[in-house]
N, C-alpha and C. Protein backbone atom coordinates (compact mmCIF):
# COMPACT_ATOMS: atom_id res chain seq x y z
N MET A 1 49.96 91.47 -138.36
CA MET A 1 51.29 91.58 -137.80
C MET A 1 51.41 90.74 -136.55
N LYS A 2 50.38 90.74 -135.73
CA LYS A 2 50.41 89.98 -134.49
C LYS A 2 50.45 88.48 -134.76
N SER A 3 49.74 88.03 -135.78
CA SER A 3 49.75 86.61 -136.10
C SER A 3 51.13 86.17 -136.59
N ARG A 4 51.82 87.08 -137.26
CA ARG A 4 53.18 86.76 -137.72
C ARG A 4 54.12 86.57 -136.52
N GLN A 5 54.01 87.43 -135.52
CA GLN A 5 54.84 87.32 -134.32
C GLN A 5 54.52 86.03 -133.56
N ILE A 6 53.27 85.69 -133.49
CA ILE A 6 52.87 84.45 -132.82
C ILE A 6 53.43 83.25 -133.57
N LEU A 7 53.35 83.28 -134.90
CA LEU A 7 53.87 82.19 -135.71
C LEU A 7 55.38 82.04 -135.52
N ILE A 8 56.10 83.15 -135.48
CA ILE A 8 57.56 83.11 -135.27
C ILE A 8 57.87 82.55 -133.88
N ALA A 9 57.11 82.97 -132.87
CA ALA A 9 57.33 82.47 -131.52
C ALA A 9 57.09 80.97 -131.46
N ILE A 10 56.07 80.48 -132.13
CA ILE A 10 55.76 79.05 -132.15
C ILE A 10 56.88 78.27 -132.84
N VAL A 11 57.37 78.81 -133.95
CA VAL A 11 58.46 78.13 -134.67
C VAL A 11 59.71 78.07 -133.81
N ILE A 12 60.03 79.16 -133.13
CA ILE A 12 61.21 79.17 -132.26
C ILE A 12 61.04 78.19 -131.11
N LEU A 13 59.89 78.21 -130.46
CA LEU A 13 59.65 77.28 -129.36
C LEU A 13 59.67 75.83 -129.83
N GLY A 14 59.11 75.59 -131.01
CA GLY A 14 59.11 74.25 -131.57
C GLY A 14 60.52 73.76 -131.87
N THR A 15 61.33 74.66 -132.39
CA THR A 15 62.72 74.30 -132.69
C THR A 15 63.48 73.99 -131.41
N VAL A 16 63.31 74.83 -130.40
CA VAL A 16 63.99 74.61 -129.12
C VAL A 16 63.50 73.32 -128.48
N TRP A 17 62.22 73.08 -128.53
CA TRP A 17 61.67 71.86 -127.94
C TRP A 17 62.18 70.63 -128.68
N HIS A 18 62.20 70.71 -130.02
CA HIS A 18 62.66 69.58 -130.82
C HIS A 18 64.14 69.29 -130.54
N THR A 19 64.94 70.34 -130.42
CA THR A 19 66.36 70.17 -130.13
C THR A 19 66.55 69.57 -128.74
N ALA A 20 65.78 70.04 -127.79
CA ALA A 20 65.90 69.52 -126.42
C ALA A 20 65.44 68.06 -126.36
N ALA A 21 64.41 67.74 -127.11
CA ALA A 21 63.90 66.37 -127.10
C ALA A 21 64.86 65.41 -127.80
N ALA A 22 65.64 65.91 -128.74
CA ALA A 22 66.56 65.06 -129.48
C ALA A 22 67.83 64.76 -128.70
N GLN A 23 68.09 65.48 -127.63
CA GLN A 23 69.29 65.25 -126.83
C GLN A 23 69.14 63.93 -126.07
N PRO A 24 70.23 63.17 -125.97
CA PRO A 24 70.15 61.92 -125.22
C PRO A 24 69.98 62.21 -123.73
N LYS A 25 69.27 61.31 -123.09
CA LYS A 25 69.05 61.45 -121.64
C LYS A 25 70.36 61.15 -120.92
N ARG A 26 70.73 62.03 -120.03
CA ARG A 26 71.96 61.86 -119.28
C ARG A 26 71.60 61.65 -117.81
N LYS A 27 72.25 60.68 -117.24
CA LYS A 27 72.09 60.49 -115.81
C LYS A 27 73.22 61.23 -115.12
N ILE A 28 72.86 62.08 -114.22
CA ILE A 28 73.85 62.87 -113.49
C ILE A 28 74.16 62.14 -112.20
N LYS A 29 75.42 61.81 -112.05
CA LYS A 29 75.85 61.15 -110.82
C LYS A 29 76.42 62.22 -109.91
N ALA A 30 75.83 62.35 -108.80
CA ALA A 30 76.32 63.33 -107.83
C ALA A 30 76.94 62.58 -106.67
N ASP A 31 78.12 62.99 -106.32
CA ASP A 31 78.80 62.37 -105.19
C ASP A 31 78.56 63.21 -103.94
N ALA A 32 77.33 63.62 -103.78
CA ALA A 32 76.98 64.46 -102.64
C ALA A 32 76.72 63.57 -101.42
N PRO A 33 77.10 64.08 -100.26
CA PRO A 33 76.83 63.31 -99.05
C PRO A 33 75.33 63.32 -98.76
N PRO A 34 74.86 62.37 -97.97
CA PRO A 34 73.43 62.34 -97.65
C PRO A 34 73.04 63.60 -96.86
N PRO A 35 71.77 64.01 -96.98
CA PRO A 35 71.32 65.23 -96.32
C PRO A 35 71.50 65.20 -94.80
N GLU A 36 71.45 64.01 -94.20
CA GLU A 36 71.58 63.92 -92.76
C GLU A 36 72.97 64.40 -92.31
N SER A 37 73.99 64.03 -93.08
CA SER A 37 75.35 64.43 -92.67
C SER A 37 75.55 65.92 -92.88
N ILE A 38 74.86 66.49 -93.84
CA ILE A 38 74.97 67.94 -94.05
C ILE A 38 74.28 68.69 -92.92
N LEU A 39 73.09 68.23 -92.56
CA LEU A 39 72.33 68.90 -91.51
C LEU A 39 72.96 68.70 -90.14
N ALA A 40 73.69 67.59 -89.96
CA ALA A 40 74.30 67.33 -88.66
C ALA A 40 75.41 68.32 -88.36
N GLY A 41 76.06 68.85 -89.39
CA GLY A 41 77.16 69.77 -89.19
C GLY A 41 76.75 71.23 -89.17
N THR A 42 75.46 71.53 -89.04
CA THR A 42 75.02 72.92 -89.08
C THR A 42 75.01 73.58 -87.72
N GLY A 43 75.47 72.89 -86.71
CA GLY A 43 75.52 73.48 -85.37
C GLY A 43 76.53 74.62 -85.33
N MET A 44 76.51 75.39 -84.27
CA MET A 44 77.41 76.53 -84.14
C MET A 44 78.83 76.02 -83.92
N GLN A 45 79.76 76.49 -84.72
CA GLN A 45 81.15 76.09 -84.59
C GLN A 45 81.92 77.21 -83.91
N SER A 46 83.00 76.82 -83.23
CA SER A 46 83.81 77.84 -82.58
C SER A 46 84.61 78.62 -83.60
N ASN A 47 84.96 78.00 -84.73
CA ASN A 47 85.70 78.67 -85.78
C ASN A 47 84.73 79.02 -86.91
N PRO A 48 84.48 80.30 -87.17
CA PRO A 48 83.49 80.65 -88.19
C PRO A 48 83.96 80.39 -89.61
N VAL A 49 85.27 80.24 -89.86
CA VAL A 49 85.79 79.98 -91.21
C VAL A 49 85.84 78.48 -91.43
N PRO A 50 85.16 77.97 -92.44
CA PRO A 50 85.18 76.53 -92.70
C PRO A 50 86.60 76.07 -93.01
N SER A 51 86.91 74.89 -92.52
CA SER A 51 88.26 74.36 -92.71
C SER A 51 88.53 74.06 -94.18
N ASP A 52 87.49 73.80 -94.97
CA ASP A 52 87.68 73.55 -96.40
C ASP A 52 88.26 74.78 -97.09
N LEU A 53 87.79 75.95 -96.70
CA LEU A 53 88.29 77.18 -97.32
C LEU A 53 89.73 77.46 -96.94
N ILE A 54 90.10 77.11 -95.74
CA ILE A 54 91.47 77.33 -95.29
C ILE A 54 92.41 76.36 -96.00
N ALA A 55 91.94 75.14 -96.24
CA ALA A 55 92.79 74.13 -96.86
C ALA A 55 93.08 74.44 -98.32
N LEU A 56 92.20 75.18 -99.00
CA LEU A 56 92.41 75.50 -100.40
C LEU A 56 93.49 76.57 -100.54
N LYS A 57 94.40 76.32 -101.44
CA LYS A 57 95.42 77.32 -101.74
C LYS A 57 95.11 77.87 -103.13
N PRO A 58 94.92 79.17 -103.22
CA PRO A 58 94.59 79.73 -104.54
C PRO A 58 95.76 79.57 -105.50
N GLU A 59 95.43 79.26 -106.75
CA GLU A 59 96.47 79.11 -107.75
C GLU A 59 96.86 80.48 -108.26
N MET A 60 98.13 80.69 -108.32
CA MET A 60 98.63 81.94 -108.85
C MET A 60 98.57 81.87 -110.37
N PRO A 61 98.13 82.93 -111.00
CA PRO A 61 98.10 82.91 -112.47
C PRO A 61 99.52 82.87 -113.01
N LEU A 62 99.65 82.25 -114.16
CA LEU A 62 100.96 82.13 -114.76
C LEU A 62 101.40 83.47 -115.32
N GLY A 63 102.63 83.79 -115.09
CA GLY A 63 103.20 85.00 -115.65
C GLY A 63 103.81 84.71 -117.01
N PRO A 64 104.25 85.74 -117.71
CA PRO A 64 104.84 85.53 -119.04
C PRO A 64 106.06 84.62 -119.02
N GLN A 65 106.89 84.73 -118.00
CA GLN A 65 108.07 83.87 -117.93
C GLN A 65 107.67 82.41 -117.72
N ASP A 66 106.60 82.18 -116.95
CA ASP A 66 106.11 80.82 -116.74
C ASP A 66 105.58 80.22 -118.04
N ILE A 67 104.90 81.05 -118.82
CA ILE A 67 104.36 80.57 -120.09
C ILE A 67 105.50 80.28 -121.06
N LEU A 68 106.52 81.13 -121.08
CA LEU A 68 107.70 80.86 -121.92
C LEU A 68 108.31 79.51 -121.56
N LYS A 69 108.45 79.26 -120.26
CA LYS A 69 109.01 77.99 -119.80
C LYS A 69 108.12 76.82 -120.21
N SER A 70 106.81 77.01 -120.15
CA SER A 70 105.90 75.91 -120.54
C SER A 70 106.01 75.63 -122.04
N TYR A 71 106.23 76.68 -122.86
CA TYR A 71 106.45 76.44 -124.30
C TYR A 71 107.73 75.64 -124.52
N GLU A 72 108.78 75.98 -123.78
CA GLU A 72 110.04 75.25 -123.92
C GLU A 72 109.88 73.79 -123.51
N ILE A 73 109.15 73.57 -122.43
CA ILE A 73 108.90 72.19 -121.98
C ILE A 73 108.08 71.43 -123.01
N ALA A 74 107.07 72.08 -123.55
CA ALA A 74 106.22 71.43 -124.56
C ALA A 74 107.04 71.09 -125.81
N MET A 75 107.95 71.97 -126.22
CA MET A 75 108.79 71.67 -127.38
C MET A 75 109.67 70.46 -127.10
N SER A 76 110.19 70.37 -125.89
CA SER A 76 111.01 69.22 -125.52
C SER A 76 110.17 67.94 -125.52
N LEU A 77 108.94 68.04 -125.02
CA LEU A 77 108.06 66.86 -125.00
C LEU A 77 107.70 66.40 -126.41
N VAL A 78 107.50 67.36 -127.32
CA VAL A 78 107.21 67.00 -128.71
C VAL A 78 108.38 66.22 -129.29
N ALA A 79 109.60 66.68 -129.03
CA ALA A 79 110.78 65.98 -129.54
C ALA A 79 110.88 64.58 -128.94
N ASP A 80 110.66 64.46 -127.64
CA ASP A 80 110.73 63.15 -126.99
C ASP A 80 109.66 62.20 -127.51
N LYS A 81 108.44 62.71 -127.66
CA LYS A 81 107.34 61.87 -128.14
C LYS A 81 107.59 61.42 -129.58
N THR A 82 108.11 62.33 -130.40
CA THR A 82 108.40 61.98 -131.78
C THR A 82 109.46 60.90 -131.85
N SER A 83 110.48 61.02 -131.05
CA SER A 83 111.54 60.02 -131.01
C SER A 83 110.98 58.66 -130.62
N ALA A 84 110.12 58.66 -129.61
CA ALA A 84 109.51 57.40 -129.17
C ALA A 84 108.61 56.81 -130.26
N ASP A 85 107.82 57.67 -130.91
CA ASP A 85 106.93 57.19 -131.98
C ASP A 85 107.72 56.60 -133.14
N LEU A 86 108.81 57.28 -133.52
CA LEU A 86 109.62 56.79 -134.63
C LEU A 86 110.27 55.46 -134.29
N SER A 87 110.72 55.30 -133.06
CA SER A 87 111.33 54.02 -132.68
C SER A 87 110.30 52.89 -132.66
N VAL A 88 109.07 53.20 -132.28
CA VAL A 88 108.01 52.17 -132.30
C VAL A 88 107.72 51.75 -133.73
N ILE A 89 107.68 52.71 -134.65
CA ILE A 89 107.41 52.39 -136.06
C ILE A 89 108.55 51.54 -136.63
N VAL A 90 109.79 51.92 -136.34
CA VAL A 90 110.93 51.16 -136.83
C VAL A 90 110.91 49.74 -136.26
N GLN A 91 110.60 49.62 -134.98
CA GLN A 91 110.53 48.30 -134.35
C GLN A 91 109.43 47.46 -134.97
N ALA A 92 108.28 48.08 -135.27
CA ALA A 92 107.18 47.33 -135.90
C ALA A 92 107.58 46.85 -137.28
N GLN A 93 108.35 47.63 -138.00
CA GLN A 93 108.80 47.22 -139.33
C GLN A 93 109.84 46.11 -139.23
N ARG A 94 110.72 46.19 -138.23
CA ARG A 94 111.74 45.15 -138.05
C ARG A 94 111.13 43.80 -137.71
N THR A 95 110.02 43.82 -136.96
CA THR A 95 109.37 42.56 -136.58
C THR A 95 108.32 42.13 -137.60
N ASN A 96 108.33 42.80 -138.76
CA ASN A 96 107.42 42.47 -139.88
C ASN A 96 105.95 42.62 -139.53
N GLN A 97 105.64 43.52 -138.61
CA GLN A 97 104.24 43.81 -138.31
C GLN A 97 103.66 44.75 -139.37
N ILE A 98 104.52 45.58 -139.96
CA ILE A 98 104.10 46.47 -141.05
C ILE A 98 105.14 46.37 -142.16
N THR A 99 104.73 46.76 -143.36
CA THR A 99 105.66 46.71 -144.49
C THR A 99 106.57 47.92 -144.47
N ARG A 100 107.60 47.87 -145.32
CA ARG A 100 108.55 48.98 -145.40
C ARG A 100 107.85 50.25 -145.89
N GLU A 101 106.93 50.11 -146.83
CA GLU A 101 106.21 51.26 -147.35
C GLU A 101 105.31 51.88 -146.27
N GLN A 102 104.66 51.03 -145.50
CA GLN A 102 103.84 51.53 -144.41
C GLN A 102 104.70 52.24 -143.36
N ALA A 103 105.86 51.69 -143.09
CA ALA A 103 106.77 52.30 -142.12
C ALA A 103 107.23 53.66 -142.63
N GLU A 104 107.58 53.74 -143.91
CA GLU A 104 108.01 55.02 -144.47
C GLU A 104 106.89 56.07 -144.37
N TYR A 105 105.69 55.64 -144.71
CA TYR A 105 104.55 56.56 -144.66
C TYR A 105 104.31 57.04 -143.23
N LEU A 106 104.30 56.11 -142.28
CA LEU A 106 104.07 56.47 -140.88
C LEU A 106 105.19 57.35 -140.33
N LEU A 107 106.43 57.07 -140.73
CA LEU A 107 107.55 57.89 -140.28
C LEU A 107 107.42 59.31 -140.80
N GLN A 108 107.06 59.45 -142.08
CA GLN A 108 106.89 60.79 -142.66
C GLN A 108 105.75 61.54 -141.99
N GLN A 109 104.65 60.85 -141.75
CA GLN A 109 103.50 61.50 -141.11
C GLN A 109 103.84 61.94 -139.69
N SER A 110 104.48 61.06 -138.95
CA SER A 110 104.85 61.41 -137.57
C SER A 110 105.81 62.59 -137.54
N TYR A 111 106.77 62.58 -138.46
CA TYR A 111 107.74 63.66 -138.51
C TYR A 111 107.06 64.98 -138.87
N GLN A 112 106.18 64.96 -139.86
CA GLN A 112 105.51 66.20 -140.28
C GLN A 112 104.62 66.76 -139.17
N ILE A 113 103.91 65.90 -138.49
CA ILE A 113 103.05 66.35 -137.39
C ILE A 113 103.90 66.95 -136.27
N ALA A 114 105.00 66.28 -135.94
CA ALA A 114 105.87 66.79 -134.89
C ALA A 114 106.48 68.13 -135.28
N MET A 115 106.88 68.26 -136.53
CA MET A 115 107.46 69.53 -136.98
C MET A 115 106.43 70.66 -136.91
N MET A 116 105.20 70.38 -137.29
CA MET A 116 104.15 71.41 -137.20
C MET A 116 103.93 71.82 -135.75
N GLN A 117 103.84 70.84 -134.86
CA GLN A 117 103.64 71.14 -133.45
C GLN A 117 104.80 71.96 -132.90
N TYR A 118 106.02 71.55 -133.25
CA TYR A 118 107.20 72.24 -132.77
C TYR A 118 107.25 73.67 -133.31
N GLN A 119 106.92 73.85 -134.59
CA GLN A 119 106.94 75.18 -135.18
C GLN A 119 105.90 76.10 -134.56
N VAL A 120 104.73 75.56 -134.26
CA VAL A 120 103.70 76.38 -133.60
C VAL A 120 104.17 76.81 -132.22
N LEU A 121 104.68 75.86 -131.46
CA LEU A 121 105.17 76.20 -130.12
C LEU A 121 106.34 77.18 -130.18
N SER A 122 107.22 76.98 -131.14
CA SER A 122 108.36 77.88 -131.30
C SER A 122 107.89 79.28 -131.68
N ALA A 123 106.92 79.37 -132.57
CA ALA A 123 106.39 80.68 -132.96
C ALA A 123 105.71 81.38 -131.79
N LEU A 124 104.93 80.63 -131.03
CA LEU A 124 104.29 81.21 -129.84
C LEU A 124 105.35 81.70 -128.85
N HIS A 125 106.41 80.92 -128.69
CA HIS A 125 107.50 81.29 -127.79
C HIS A 125 108.16 82.58 -128.26
N GLU A 126 108.44 82.67 -129.55
CA GLU A 126 109.10 83.86 -130.09
C GLU A 126 108.23 85.10 -129.98
N VAL A 127 106.93 84.96 -130.24
CA VAL A 127 106.01 86.10 -130.14
C VAL A 127 105.95 86.60 -128.71
N LEU A 128 105.81 85.68 -127.77
CA LEU A 128 105.75 86.08 -126.36
C LEU A 128 107.07 86.68 -125.90
N LYS A 129 108.18 86.11 -126.33
CA LYS A 129 109.50 86.65 -125.96
C LYS A 129 109.65 88.07 -126.51
N HIS A 130 109.21 88.29 -127.74
CA HIS A 130 109.27 89.62 -128.33
C HIS A 130 108.41 90.60 -127.54
N ASP A 131 107.22 90.17 -127.16
CA ASP A 131 106.33 91.03 -126.37
C ASP A 131 106.94 91.37 -125.01
N ILE A 132 107.57 90.39 -124.38
CA ILE A 132 108.21 90.63 -123.08
C ILE A 132 109.36 91.62 -123.24
N ASP A 133 110.16 91.43 -124.28
CA ASP A 133 111.28 92.34 -124.52
C ASP A 133 110.79 93.76 -124.81
N ASP A 134 109.71 93.87 -125.62
CA ASP A 134 109.14 95.20 -125.92
C ASP A 134 108.61 95.86 -124.66
N ALA A 135 107.93 95.09 -123.83
CA ALA A 135 107.38 95.66 -122.59
C ALA A 135 108.50 96.12 -121.66
N ALA A 136 109.58 95.35 -121.59
CA ALA A 136 110.71 95.75 -120.75
C ALA A 136 111.37 97.01 -121.28
N ALA A 137 111.51 97.10 -122.62
CA ALA A 137 112.11 98.30 -123.21
C ALA A 137 111.21 99.51 -123.01
N GLN A 138 109.92 99.33 -123.15
CA GLN A 138 108.98 100.43 -122.95
C GLN A 138 109.00 100.88 -121.49
N GLN A 139 109.08 99.94 -120.58
CA GLN A 139 109.14 100.30 -119.17
C GLN A 139 110.43 101.05 -118.85
N ALA A 140 111.53 100.64 -119.49
CA ALA A 140 112.80 101.34 -119.28
C ALA A 140 112.73 102.76 -119.84
N ARG A 141 112.12 102.92 -121.01
CA ARG A 141 111.95 104.26 -121.58
C ARG A 141 111.06 105.11 -120.69
N GLN A 142 110.03 104.50 -120.16
CA GLN A 142 109.09 105.24 -119.30
C GLN A 142 109.79 105.68 -118.02
N SER A 143 110.60 104.81 -117.44
CA SER A 143 111.31 105.20 -116.21
C SER A 143 112.36 106.24 -116.52
N LEU A 144 112.97 106.19 -117.71
CA LEU A 144 113.95 107.20 -118.11
C LEU A 144 113.27 108.55 -118.28
N LYS A 145 112.05 108.55 -118.84
CA LYS A 145 111.31 109.80 -119.01
C LYS A 145 110.97 110.42 -117.66
N THR A 146 110.56 109.59 -116.72
CA THR A 146 110.15 110.14 -115.42
C THR A 146 111.34 110.65 -114.63
N THR A 147 112.51 110.04 -114.77
CA THR A 147 113.67 110.52 -114.02
C THR A 147 114.28 111.75 -114.67
N SER A 148 114.18 111.88 -115.99
CA SER A 148 114.79 113.03 -116.65
C SER A 148 113.82 114.19 -116.79
N SER A 149 112.61 114.06 -116.36
CA SER A 149 111.64 115.14 -116.52
C SER A 149 111.87 116.25 -115.50
N ASP A 150 112.69 116.02 -114.47
CA ASP A 150 112.96 117.04 -113.47
C ASP A 150 113.96 118.09 -113.98
N THR A 151 114.68 117.77 -115.02
CA THR A 151 115.70 118.68 -115.55
C THR A 151 115.06 119.72 -116.45
N VAL A 152 115.43 121.00 -116.23
CA VAL A 152 114.91 122.08 -117.06
C VAL A 152 116.04 122.55 -117.95
N LEU A 153 115.77 122.62 -119.22
CA LEU A 153 116.77 123.06 -120.18
C LEU A 153 116.37 124.42 -120.71
N VAL A 154 117.28 125.39 -120.61
CA VAL A 154 117.01 126.74 -121.09
C VAL A 154 117.88 126.98 -122.30
N VAL A 155 117.24 127.28 -123.42
CA VAL A 155 117.94 127.53 -124.66
C VAL A 155 117.59 128.94 -125.11
N PRO A 156 118.61 129.79 -125.39
CA PRO A 156 118.30 131.15 -125.84
C PRO A 156 117.74 131.12 -127.26
N PHE A 157 116.88 132.05 -127.56
CA PHE A 157 116.30 132.16 -128.89
C PHE A 157 117.39 132.54 -129.88
N PRO A 158 117.29 132.07 -131.09
CA PRO A 158 118.28 132.46 -132.09
C PRO A 158 118.18 133.97 -132.36
N GLY A 159 119.28 134.60 -132.49
CA GLY A 159 119.30 136.03 -132.77
C GLY A 159 119.19 136.88 -131.53
N SER A 160 118.98 136.27 -130.38
CA SER A 160 118.91 137.08 -129.17
C SER A 160 120.32 137.43 -128.72
N VAL A 161 120.44 138.50 -128.03
CA VAL A 161 121.75 138.95 -127.58
C VAL A 161 122.12 138.17 -126.35
N SER A 162 123.29 137.56 -126.39
CA SER A 162 123.75 136.80 -125.25
C SER A 162 124.48 137.71 -124.29
N VAL A 163 124.24 137.56 -123.03
CA VAL A 163 124.84 138.38 -121.99
C VAL A 163 126.31 138.00 -121.83
N TYR A 164 126.66 136.79 -122.11
CA TYR A 164 128.00 136.29 -121.83
C TYR A 164 128.98 136.53 -122.96
N ARG A 165 128.66 137.23 -124.00
CA ARG A 165 129.56 137.47 -125.12
C ARG A 165 130.64 138.37 -124.77
């Protein structure tokens, strides 16, 4: 049993080593300043917060409305890009750089790709819009429940004698 575990370990190590050896050598270019300039700035500063940290402004995460807007912008860009692509193809055909058949094929391909992109973006937009609307409706129902929960309703049992008769 022990020899089997050793054999498996050797095979795994051999595979990892072979994979690592097959990777192309990459030269890493670091744009780091020389060590002297780093060490020169290690003296005591009057301001303990580095100015680099103050200069950075944290990015706010995108909210659902921002994402909806980005889908709308992307759909507009798809339409603009498709229009530009189609005009380039038509111009290439007019100047006899491509044949009419090639132009037709390229026009159809460009149109189909643009339609797929537009439909995906539109579907994503609709799904997110539906989710936003559902969340708003659920929040409205939740707030309605919390405001109406203070009311006590007293209903007499059926068949009980009413005092006000």
